[in-house]
Amino acid sequence: MKKISLLLLLLIATIGQSFAQMSDEQIVKMVQDAQKQGMSQQQIVMMLLQKGVTKEKLLQLKAAYEENTQNAATSSIGTSATTDSRLRTKPVSKQKTSPKNDTSTPEEKEKEAKDRRYLKEFPEIKEEQLLDVETPDGTSLLDSLTWEIEMNERLNKILKEKEKKVFGRDIFNNQTLTFEPLLNIATPDNYLLGPGDEVIIDIWGASQDNIREIISPDGNIIVQGYGPLHLSGLTAKEANERVKNELSKIYSGINTGNSSIRLTLGNIRSIQVNVMGEVLMPGTYTLPSLASAFHALYSAGGVNPIGSLRSMKVFRGGKEVADVDVYEYLLKGKNDLNIILQDGDVIVINPYENQVTLEGKVKRPMIYEMKKNEVVGDLLQYAGGFTGDAYKKSIRVIRKSGRERQIFNVDDDEFDRFLLADGDQVSVDSVLDRFENRIEVRGAVYREGLYALREGLQTVKQLLEKAEGLRGDAFPNRAVIYREKPDLSTEVLAVDIQGIASGNVPDVQLEKNDVLYIPSIFDLREDYTIAVKGDVGHPGTYKFVDNMTLEDLIIQSGGLLESASTIRVDVSRRIKDPRSTRAGERRAETYTFTLKNGFIVSGPSDFTLEPFDEVYVRRSPGYQEQQNVFIEGEVVFGGEYTLAKKGERLSDLVKRAGGLTVEAYPEGARLTRKLTDDEKARVQTLLKLTQQGGKDSINVEQLDLGDTYFVGIELNKALENPGSDEWDIILREGDVLQIPEYNGTVKISGAVMYPNTVVFKNKAKLKHYISQSGGYAQRAKKSRAFVIYMNGTVNVAKGSRTKLRPGCEIVVPLKPQRKGLGLTEIMSLASSTTSMAAMVTSIINSTK
């Protein structure tokens, strides 16, 4: 099995999925024919792999056999026994095993039972047709094939990375190139007839006849009315002349020209050739009589790792008739070297003479087989020549022959003389990553870039002319040349471009790798910008340009918004005095303008902006956006209302909504207010201040403050005292006033025996409602009970003095479980209580 694996290794890499389209019947028929020809299992394996039969295909065949249903049998078995597509996985045992001596595993018993059912179901299938060809380890051919392919697929991935391909080696195991002879062509005149060939003799004209005969083993065909006619050993042209001469004796019109005769070839015979030497599968092969030497080599699996592609010898009758060089066919297309074989020919593949590894900057770096008299020039020709970035003046050859390795530097004038030896490693380097005649110009010129240092382009003035001169923003008083010194360090040389251009300063000679840099005036100063802020379409920073006016900037920034003030536009300007020796008192200069229809109508005349000016477009105090509030519940006209004026109060909103309905309960009205960004930030700040570290701190990041909060109000008192600062509070945008119906219940929750909702009773005390819920629970914190009213206010429950209202909720907190506290826990608890108290007090004060 290991030998088979190594032989298959080179072929497995080239087997693709696209060629494995053979039907199950074709695969079975192919293996059966191979068995009849006496092919070994190794040869059958190679044949299937060359035809593109993959591991997946074989596993499908195996699965098809193991399916023992009638539908699977119908689709897999045709009308003939030779079209069976299900291969056996294990030979059927011919000896009965006694129950006592049966050592088979359950899996083996199941397979054996399937084999017997298979033979019983299809009696026309003979046992020898089930392909019971066993490998040395006792497995069937199918198991052997799947194992071989799977193992070699893994090994080939590893070896493929370590080994380079030998040029031309894989041509004879390529599934897309079979070298099959073309049979649908006219009979070649030089085709040599032999026993088994079918000849067709057509006669037309005055006499008409059609004769189809197969040449017998003694070389004759039988022509009715004439007798035996010997044709074996003649070419097709010679046979045509003989038939014409002999049959003219019985067809008189042939000699007179009244009849014509022609011999053509029908079915051709098969020939046997021997392929010997360094091939993957040496042996005798039955091929069509039109087969060539390449076809025979392809059938033998191609050359093995030491086989030669440069000398394929064909012997006929003990004499050498051809010595074929595959490279001549691959590189020059010389197909005349691929001779037609004859019965009994022997093809011998000798070991290679030299193998040379070529790597580096060539178009086809590979391993090449070289003849003894071939030189470096031949190797480069086989590789397709140098790549564009190759160093062509010299190549490097490392030779392993002799006592120690040797290295040769072969110059280009020796390519046609330097002979190569077996094992040589030839390397072609790339050109150096540097320039031999490069100069460069950068900066304020019209054509920056690289230029060639050559005659007519060797000075600064000539380089500027080549770059089409200086741009208008160039600073010509001082340019620099960055020059590479012999030690590869860089030095800087100052250049007076203006003096060179006027002729007052001598021109400067350039050297290889010089870089001339001409600065721009914009490179020598910071970027000039100008800013616009306030009520414009696109506030931000813009690039400054000369003579920019205030109107230009406002147009560039998207114009004024509706909220912008046209009577107050301010411009702030920096104080700039580069010659000052002490700090001044003024920080900036300010200018104020009045605009009308986007133009300045008052302010400094002929005013233009300067770099870094800041323009402020103020918001008009007379611009007010609508602010809306909502009223819901028991009012006549509920919904959304716009605050008509500043300072509008609860009573004003109820009045605008048409007043309360009969079912309204004003004592339970509640106001929901949006939490502004400032309020949210203030609450978060207060919460952070309470964090003292340890267990009593609050994780502000995980605390959801929400977007709204409740404001405790007394709507009935606000309606009774309109305009009162104490009860009739001022509304703000987003407020939602909710006026409920009368709710005649009281809810009791928390640490009571049975949380409950009961009917409100006028003048009933707290004790009454606690009793309605079964009394206090065991760990109830009675002193901390509180009441939540429908209007959002909260009061501490104080026994009989507690004022209860319809719709309120009595909450009794639960005492924590008592645990022994140390001094640290006591101090921590005290700190936490103080911090929380301070936080609640601050929040209440901030929301008043």
Short mmCIF file of N, CA and C in Angstrom, two decimals, residues 625-754:
data_model
loop_
_atom_site.label_atom_id
_atom_site.label_comp_id
_atom_site.label_asym_id
_atom_site.label_seq_id
_atom_site.Cartn_x
_atom_site.Cartn_y
_atom_site.Cartn_z
N GLU A 625 -39.77 80.94 19.31
CA GLU A 625 -40.36 79.73 18.74
C GLU A 625 -41.52 79.28 19.61
N GLN A 626 -42.48 78.57 19.00
CA GLN A 626 -43.64 78.11 19.74
C GLN A 626 -43.21 77.14 20.84
N GLN A 627 -43.86 77.27 22.00
CA GLN A 627 -43.66 76.35 23.11
C GLN A 627 -45.01 75.75 23.47
N ASN A 628 -45.09 74.45 23.45
CA ASN A 628 -46.37 73.75 23.61
C ASN A 628 -46.43 73.00 24.93
N VAL A 629 -47.65 72.95 25.49
CA VAL A 629 -47.94 72.15 26.68
C VAL A 629 -49.16 71.28 26.37
N PHE A 630 -49.42 70.32 27.25
CA PHE A 630 -50.52 69.37 27.03
C PHE A 630 -51.40 69.32 28.27
N ILE A 631 -52.68 69.13 28.02
CA ILE A 631 -53.62 68.93 29.12
C ILE A 631 -54.47 67.71 28.77
N GLU A 632 -54.57 66.78 29.69
CA GLU A 632 -55.23 65.52 29.43
C GLU A 632 -56.22 65.23 30.55
N GLY A 633 -57.17 64.38 30.24
CA GLY A 633 -58.11 63.92 31.26
C GLY A 633 -59.42 64.66 31.23
N GLU A 634 -59.92 65.02 32.40
CA GLU A 634 -61.27 65.53 32.58
C GLU A 634 -61.34 67.05 32.38
N VAL A 635 -61.09 67.49 31.12
CA VAL A 635 -61.32 68.86 30.71
C VAL A 635 -62.19 68.83 29.46
N VAL A 636 -62.76 69.97 29.12
CA VAL A 636 -63.68 70.00 27.98
C VAL A 636 -62.94 69.81 26.67
N PHE A 637 -61.84 70.53 26.48
CA PHE A 637 -61.07 70.45 25.23
C PHE A 637 -59.62 70.09 25.57
N GLY A 638 -59.38 68.81 25.71
CA GLY A 638 -58.03 68.38 26.01
C GLY A 638 -57.14 68.41 24.76
N GLY A 639 -55.84 68.34 24.97
CA GLY A 639 -54.91 68.28 23.84
C GLY A 639 -53.72 69.19 24.03
N GLU A 640 -53.15 69.63 22.91
CA GLU A 640 -51.91 70.40 22.90
C GLU A 640 -52.24 71.88 22.73
N TYR A 641 -51.56 72.70 23.54
CA TYR A 641 -51.78 74.14 23.49
C TYR A 641 -50.43 74.84 23.44
N THR A 642 -50.42 75.96 22.73
CA THR A 642 -49.21 76.78 22.66
C THR A 642 -49.26 77.85 23.73
N LEU A 643 -48.14 78.02 24.44
CA LEU A 643 -48.07 79.07 25.45
C LEU A 643 -48.10 80.42 24.74
N ALA A 644 -49.16 81.18 24.99
CA ALA A 644 -49.35 82.44 24.26
C ALA A 644 -48.44 83.54 24.78
N LYS A 645 -48.04 83.45 26.03
CA LYS A 645 -47.21 84.50 26.61
C LYS A 645 -46.35 83.88 27.71
N LYS A 646 -45.36 84.61 28.10
CA LYS A 646 -44.53 84.16 29.21
C LYS A 646 -45.32 84.27 30.51
N GLY A 647 -45.05 83.36 31.42
CA GLY A 647 -45.70 83.38 32.72
C GLY A 647 -47.09 82.80 32.71
N GLU A 648 -47.49 82.05 31.69
CA GLU A 648 -48.81 81.42 31.68
C GLU A 648 -48.84 80.31 32.73
N ARG A 649 -49.97 80.23 33.49
CA ARG A 649 -50.04 79.36 34.66
C ARG A 649 -51.03 78.22 34.46
N LEU A 650 -51.14 77.35 35.52
CA LEU A 650 -52.05 76.21 35.48
C LEU A 650 -53.48 76.66 35.23
N SER A 651 -53.92 77.69 35.95
CA SER A 651 -55.31 78.13 35.83
C SER A 651 -55.60 78.66 34.43
N ASP A 652 -54.59 79.30 33.80
CA ASP A 652 -54.78 79.80 32.44
C ASP A 652 -54.98 78.64 31.47
N LEU A 653 -54.22 77.57 31.64
CA LEU A 653 -54.33 76.43 30.75
C LEU A 653 -55.69 75.75 30.89
N VAL A 654 -56.16 75.59 32.15
CA VAL A 654 -57.47 74.96 32.36
C VAL A 654 -58.57 75.82 31.76
N LYS A 655 -58.43 77.14 31.89
CA LYS A 655 -59.43 78.05 31.33
C LYS A 655 -59.46 77.94 29.81
N ARG A 656 -58.28 77.88 29.18
CA ARG A 656 -58.23 77.78 27.72
C ARG A 656 -58.78 76.45 27.23
N ALA A 657 -58.71 75.40 28.10
CA ALA A 657 -59.22 74.09 27.73
C ALA A 657 -60.70 73.96 27.99
N GLY A 658 -61.39 75.03 28.36
CA GLY A 658 -62.83 74.99 28.55
C GLY A 658 -63.27 74.63 29.94
N GLY A 659 -62.36 74.53 30.89
CA GLY A 659 -62.69 74.21 32.26
C GLY A 659 -62.79 72.71 32.50
N LEU A 660 -63.06 72.35 33.75
CA LEU A 660 -63.12 70.95 34.14
C LEU A 660 -64.49 70.36 33.84
N THR A 661 -64.53 69.07 33.67
CA THR A 661 -65.79 68.36 33.49
C THR A 661 -66.37 68.05 34.86
N VAL A 662 -67.59 67.52 34.85
CA VAL A 662 -68.27 67.20 36.11
C VAL A 662 -67.53 66.08 36.83
N GLU A 663 -66.95 65.14 36.07
CA GLU A 663 -66.28 63.99 36.70
C GLU A 663 -64.87 64.31 37.15
N ALA A 664 -64.39 65.50 36.93
CA ALA A 664 -62.99 65.81 37.24
C ALA A 664 -62.73 65.78 38.74
N TYR A 665 -61.52 65.37 39.09
CA TYR A 665 -61.08 65.33 40.48
C TYR A 665 -59.81 66.20 40.56
N PRO A 666 -59.93 67.50 40.74
CA PRO A 666 -58.76 68.39 40.68
C PRO A 666 -57.75 68.11 41.77
N GLU A 667 -58.21 67.58 42.94
CA GLU A 667 -57.23 67.28 43.99
C GLU A 667 -56.22 66.22 43.56
N GLY A 668 -56.58 65.42 42.59
CA GLY A 668 -55.65 64.37 42.14
C GLY A 668 -54.90 64.73 40.87
N ALA A 669 -54.99 65.97 40.40
CA ALA A 669 -54.29 66.37 39.18
C ALA A 669 -52.78 66.30 39.38
N ARG A 670 -52.08 65.93 38.32
CA ARG A 670 -50.63 65.74 38.38
C ARG A 670 -49.98 66.43 37.19
N LEU A 671 -48.81 67.05 37.44
CA LEU A 671 -48.06 67.73 36.38
C LEU A 671 -46.76 66.97 36.10
N THR A 672 -46.58 66.58 34.84
CA THR A 672 -45.36 65.89 34.40
C THR A 672 -44.50 66.88 33.63
N ARG A 673 -43.24 66.99 34.01
CA ARG A 673 -42.35 67.99 33.42
C ARG A 673 -41.10 67.31 32.86
N LYS A 674 -40.65 67.83 31.71
CA LYS A 674 -39.43 67.30 31.08
C LYS A 674 -38.20 67.74 31.86
N LEU A 675 -37.26 66.81 31.95
CA LEU A 675 -36.00 67.10 32.62
C LEU A 675 -35.06 67.73 31.60
N THR A 676 -34.68 68.97 31.79
CA THR A 676 -33.78 69.64 30.85
C THR A 676 -32.36 69.11 31.01
N ASP A 677 -31.54 69.42 30.02
CA ASP A 677 -30.15 68.97 30.07
C ASP A 677 -29.42 69.56 31.26
N ASP A 678 -29.71 70.82 31.57
CA ASP A 678 -29.06 71.45 32.72
C ASP A 678 -29.48 70.78 34.02
N GLU A 679 -30.75 70.45 34.15
CA GLU A 679 -31.22 69.79 35.36
C GLU A 679 -30.63 68.39 35.49
N LYS A 680 -30.57 67.68 34.36
CA LYS A 680 -30.00 66.33 34.41
C LYS A 680 -28.53 66.39 34.80
N ALA A 681 -27.79 67.33 34.24
CA ALA A 681 -26.38 67.47 34.60
C ALA A 681 -26.20 67.84 36.07
N ARG A 682 -27.10 68.69 36.58
CA ARG A 682 -27.01 69.10 37.98
C ARG A 682 -27.29 67.93 38.91
N VAL A 683 -28.29 67.10 38.57
CA VAL A 683 -28.60 65.94 39.40
C VAL A 683 -27.45 64.95 39.39
N GLN A 684 -26.86 64.73 38.21
CA GLN A 684 -25.74 63.81 38.13
C GLN A 684 -24.56 64.32 38.95
N THR A 685 -24.35 65.62 38.92
CA THR A 685 -23.26 66.20 39.72
C THR A 685 -23.51 65.99 41.21
N LEU A 686 -24.76 66.19 41.63
CA LEU A 686 -25.09 65.98 43.04
C LEU A 686 -24.91 64.52 43.43
N LEU A 687 -25.27 63.61 42.53
CA LEU A 687 -25.10 62.19 42.84
C LEU A 687 -23.63 61.83 42.95
N LYS A 688 -22.81 62.42 42.11
CA LYS A 688 -21.37 62.13 42.18
C LYS A 688 -20.77 62.66 43.47
N LEU A 689 -21.31 63.79 43.94
CA LEU A 689 -20.79 64.35 45.19
C LEU A 689 -21.09 63.46 46.37
N THR A 690 -22.14 62.64 46.25
CA THR A 690 -22.49 61.75 47.37
C THR A 690 -21.64 60.49 47.40
N GLN A 691 -20.87 60.28 46.35
CA GLN A 691 -20.05 59.07 46.29
C GLN A 691 -18.84 59.25 47.19
N GLN A 692 -18.77 58.43 48.21
CA GLN A 692 -17.65 58.49 49.14
C GLN A 692 -16.76 57.27 49.03
N GLY A 693 -17.01 56.44 48.02
CA GLY A 693 -16.26 55.19 47.91
C GLY A 693 -16.83 54.14 48.81
N GLY A 694 -16.59 52.89 48.51
CA GLY A 694 -17.10 51.79 49.31
C GLY A 694 -18.48 51.39 48.89
N LYS A 695 -19.21 50.72 49.79
CA LYS A 695 -20.49 50.11 49.44
C LYS A 695 -21.62 51.12 49.37
N ASP A 696 -21.42 52.31 49.96
CA ASP A 696 -22.53 53.26 49.97
C ASP A 696 -22.51 54.18 48.76
N SER A 697 -21.60 53.99 47.85
CA SER A 697 -21.52 54.85 46.67
C SER A 697 -22.53 54.40 45.63
N ILE A 698 -22.93 55.34 44.74
CA ILE A 698 -23.91 55.07 43.71
C ILE A 698 -23.21 55.06 42.36
N ASN A 699 -23.50 54.04 41.55
CA ASN A 699 -22.92 53.95 40.21
C ASN A 699 -23.72 54.85 39.28
N VAL A 700 -23.22 56.05 39.04
CA VAL A 700 -23.95 57.04 38.26
C VAL A 700 -24.11 56.59 36.82
N GLU A 701 -23.10 55.85 36.29
CA GLU A 701 -23.17 55.42 34.90
C GLU A 701 -24.34 54.48 34.65
N GLN A 702 -24.72 53.69 35.64
CA GLN A 702 -25.82 52.74 35.49
C GLN A 702 -27.15 53.29 35.99
N LEU A 703 -27.16 54.55 36.45
CA LEU A 703 -28.38 55.15 36.98
C LEU A 703 -29.15 55.83 35.85
N ASP A 704 -30.41 55.39 35.62
CA ASP A 704 -31.26 55.97 34.58
C ASP A 704 -32.13 57.04 35.21
N LEU A 705 -31.83 58.31 34.92
CA LEU A 705 -32.58 59.41 35.50
C LEU A 705 -33.90 59.63 34.78
N GLY A 706 -34.08 59.07 33.60
CA GLY A 706 -35.30 59.28 32.84
C GLY A 706 -35.32 60.64 32.18
N ASP A 707 -36.40 60.92 31.46
CA ASP A 707 -36.55 62.19 30.75
C ASP A 707 -37.59 63.10 31.41
N THR A 708 -38.39 62.58 32.33
CA THR A 708 -39.44 63.39 32.96
C THR A 708 -39.44 63.15 34.47
N TYR A 709 -40.15 64.05 35.15
CA TYR A 709 -40.36 63.88 36.59
C TYR A 709 -41.70 64.54 36.95
N PHE A 710 -42.23 64.20 38.13
CA PHE A 710 -43.52 64.72 38.56
C PHE A 710 -43.33 65.96 39.46
N VAL A 711 -44.22 66.93 39.26
CA VAL A 711 -44.25 68.13 40.10
C VAL A 711 -45.54 68.08 40.93
N GLY A 712 -45.37 68.06 42.23
CA GLY A 712 -46.55 68.01 43.11
C GLY A 712 -47.32 69.34 43.07
N ILE A 713 -48.58 69.28 42.71
CA ILE A 713 -49.39 70.50 42.60
C ILE A 713 -50.69 70.33 43.38
N GLU A 714 -51.36 71.45 43.65
CA GLU A 714 -52.70 71.47 44.22
C GLU A 714 -53.57 72.25 43.24
N LEU A 715 -54.13 71.54 42.24
CA LEU A 715 -54.86 72.23 41.17
C LEU A 715 -56.10 72.91 41.71
N ASN A 716 -56.77 72.31 42.67
CA ASN A 716 -57.99 72.94 43.20
C ASN A 716 -57.67 74.29 43.86
N LYS A 717 -56.54 74.38 44.55
CA LYS A 717 -56.15 75.64 45.16
C LYS A 717 -55.65 76.63 44.12
N ALA A 718 -55.00 76.08 43.03
CA ALA A 718 -54.56 76.98 41.96
C ALA A 718 -55.75 77.61 41.27
N LEU A 719 -56.84 76.82 41.10
CA LEU A 719 -58.03 77.38 40.46
C LEU A 719 -58.76 78.36 41.38
N GLU A 720 -58.63 78.12 42.68
CA GLU A 720 -59.26 79.03 43.63
C GLU A 720 -58.46 80.31 43.80
N ASN A 721 -57.15 80.26 43.58
CA ASN A 721 -56.27 81.41 43.75
C ASN A 721 -55.47 81.63 42.47
N PRO A 722 -56.11 82.00 41.34
CA PRO A 722 -55.38 82.19 40.08
C PRO A 722 -54.32 83.27 40.22
N GLY A 723 -53.15 83.01 39.64
CA GLY A 723 -52.04 83.96 39.71
C GLY A 723 -51.23 83.85 40.95
N SER A 724 -51.59 82.92 41.87
CA SER A 724 -50.86 82.77 43.12
C SER A 724 -49.54 82.05 42.85
N ASP A 725 -48.45 82.61 43.35
CA ASP A 725 -47.15 81.96 43.19
C ASP A 725 -47.05 80.69 44.02
N GLU A 726 -47.85 80.61 45.08
CA GLU A 726 -47.77 79.44 45.95
C GLU A 726 -48.45 78.23 45.33
N TRP A 727 -49.60 78.41 44.65
CA TRP A 727 -50.36 77.27 44.14
C TRP A 727 -50.41 77.24 42.61
N ASP A 728 -50.55 78.38 41.99
CA ASP A 728 -50.73 78.43 40.54
C ASP A 728 -49.36 78.62 39.88
N ILE A 729 -48.66 77.48 39.66
CA ILE A 729 -47.28 77.57 39.17
C ILE A 729 -47.24 77.91 37.68
N ILE A 730 -46.08 78.45 37.24
CA ILE A 730 -45.91 78.86 35.85
C ILE A 730 -45.54 77.61 35.01
N LEU A 731 -46.13 77.52 33.85
CA LEU A 731 -45.87 76.38 32.95
C LEU A 731 -44.64 76.65 32.09
N ARG A 732 -44.06 75.54 31.60
CA ARG A 732 -42.97 75.65 30.64
C ARG A 732 -43.13 74.58 29.57
N GLU A 733 -42.37 74.71 28.50
CA GLU A 733 -42.57 73.86 27.33
C GLU A 733 -42.45 72.38 27.70
N GLY A 734 -43.37 71.58 27.14
CA GLY A 734 -43.37 70.14 27.36
C GLY A 734 -44.14 69.68 28.57
N ASP A 735 -44.69 70.60 29.39
CA ASP A 735 -45.46 70.20 30.56
C ASP A 735 -46.73 69.45 30.14
N VAL A 736 -47.09 68.43 30.93
CA VAL A 736 -48.31 67.66 30.69
C VAL A 736 -49.13 67.68 31.98
N LEU A 737 -50.31 68.31 31.90
CA LEU A 737 -51.22 68.38 33.04
C LEU A 737 -52.27 67.28 32.88
N GLN A 738 -52.31 66.36 33.86
CA GLN A 738 -53.23 65.23 33.82
C GLN A 738 -54.27 65.40 34.93
N ILE A 739 -55.55 65.46 34.53
CA ILE A 739 -56.65 65.65 35.49
C ILE A 739 -57.47 64.37 35.48
N PRO A 740 -57.43 63.56 36.54
CA PRO A 740 -58.11 62.27 36.54
C PRO A 740 -59.57 62.40 36.97
N GLU A 741 -60.29 61.28 36.85
CA GLU A 741 -61.62 61.16 37.44
C GLU A 741 -61.47 60.89 38.93
N TYR A 742 -62.60 61.06 39.61
CA TYR A 742 -62.58 60.78 41.05
C TYR A 742 -62.31 59.30 41.28
N ASN A 743 -61.39 59.03 42.20
CA ASN A 743 -61.01 57.65 42.54
C ASN A 743 -61.30 57.46 44.02
N GLY A 744 -62.33 56.72 44.32
CA GLY A 744 -62.75 56.56 45.71
C GLY A 744 -62.14 55.38 46.40
N THR A 745 -60.88 55.12 46.18
CA THR A 745 -60.21 53.98 46.83
C THR A 745 -58.92 54.46 47.46
N VAL A 746 -58.40 53.60 48.32
CA VAL A 746 -57.09 53.82 48.93
C VAL A 746 -56.31 52.51 48.79
N LYS A 747 -55.09 52.62 48.39
CA LYS A 747 -54.24 51.44 48.17
C LYS A 747 -53.25 51.33 49.32
N ILE A 748 -53.10 50.12 49.86
CA ILE A 748 -52.13 49.86 50.93
C ILE A 748 -51.13 48.84 50.40
N SER A 749 -49.84 49.18 50.46
CA SER A 749 -48.80 48.28 49.94
C SER A 749 -47.61 48.31 50.87
N GLY A 750 -46.67 47.42 50.60
CA GLY A 750 -45.45 47.36 51.41
C GLY A 750 -45.53 46.29 52.46
N ALA A 751 -45.00 46.56 53.65
CA ALA A 751 -44.87 45.58 54.73
C ALA A 751 -46.16 45.46 55.51
N VAL A 752 -47.21 44.99 54.85
CA VAL A 752 -48.47 44.67 55.51
C VAL A 752 -48.77 43.20 55.24
N MET A 753 -49.71 42.65 56.02
CA MET A 753 -49.99 41.22 55.89
C MET A 753 -50.63 40.89 54.54
N TYR A 754 -51.52 41.79 54.06
CA TYR A 754 -52.21 41.52 52.80
C TYR A 754 -52.37 42.84 52.04
#
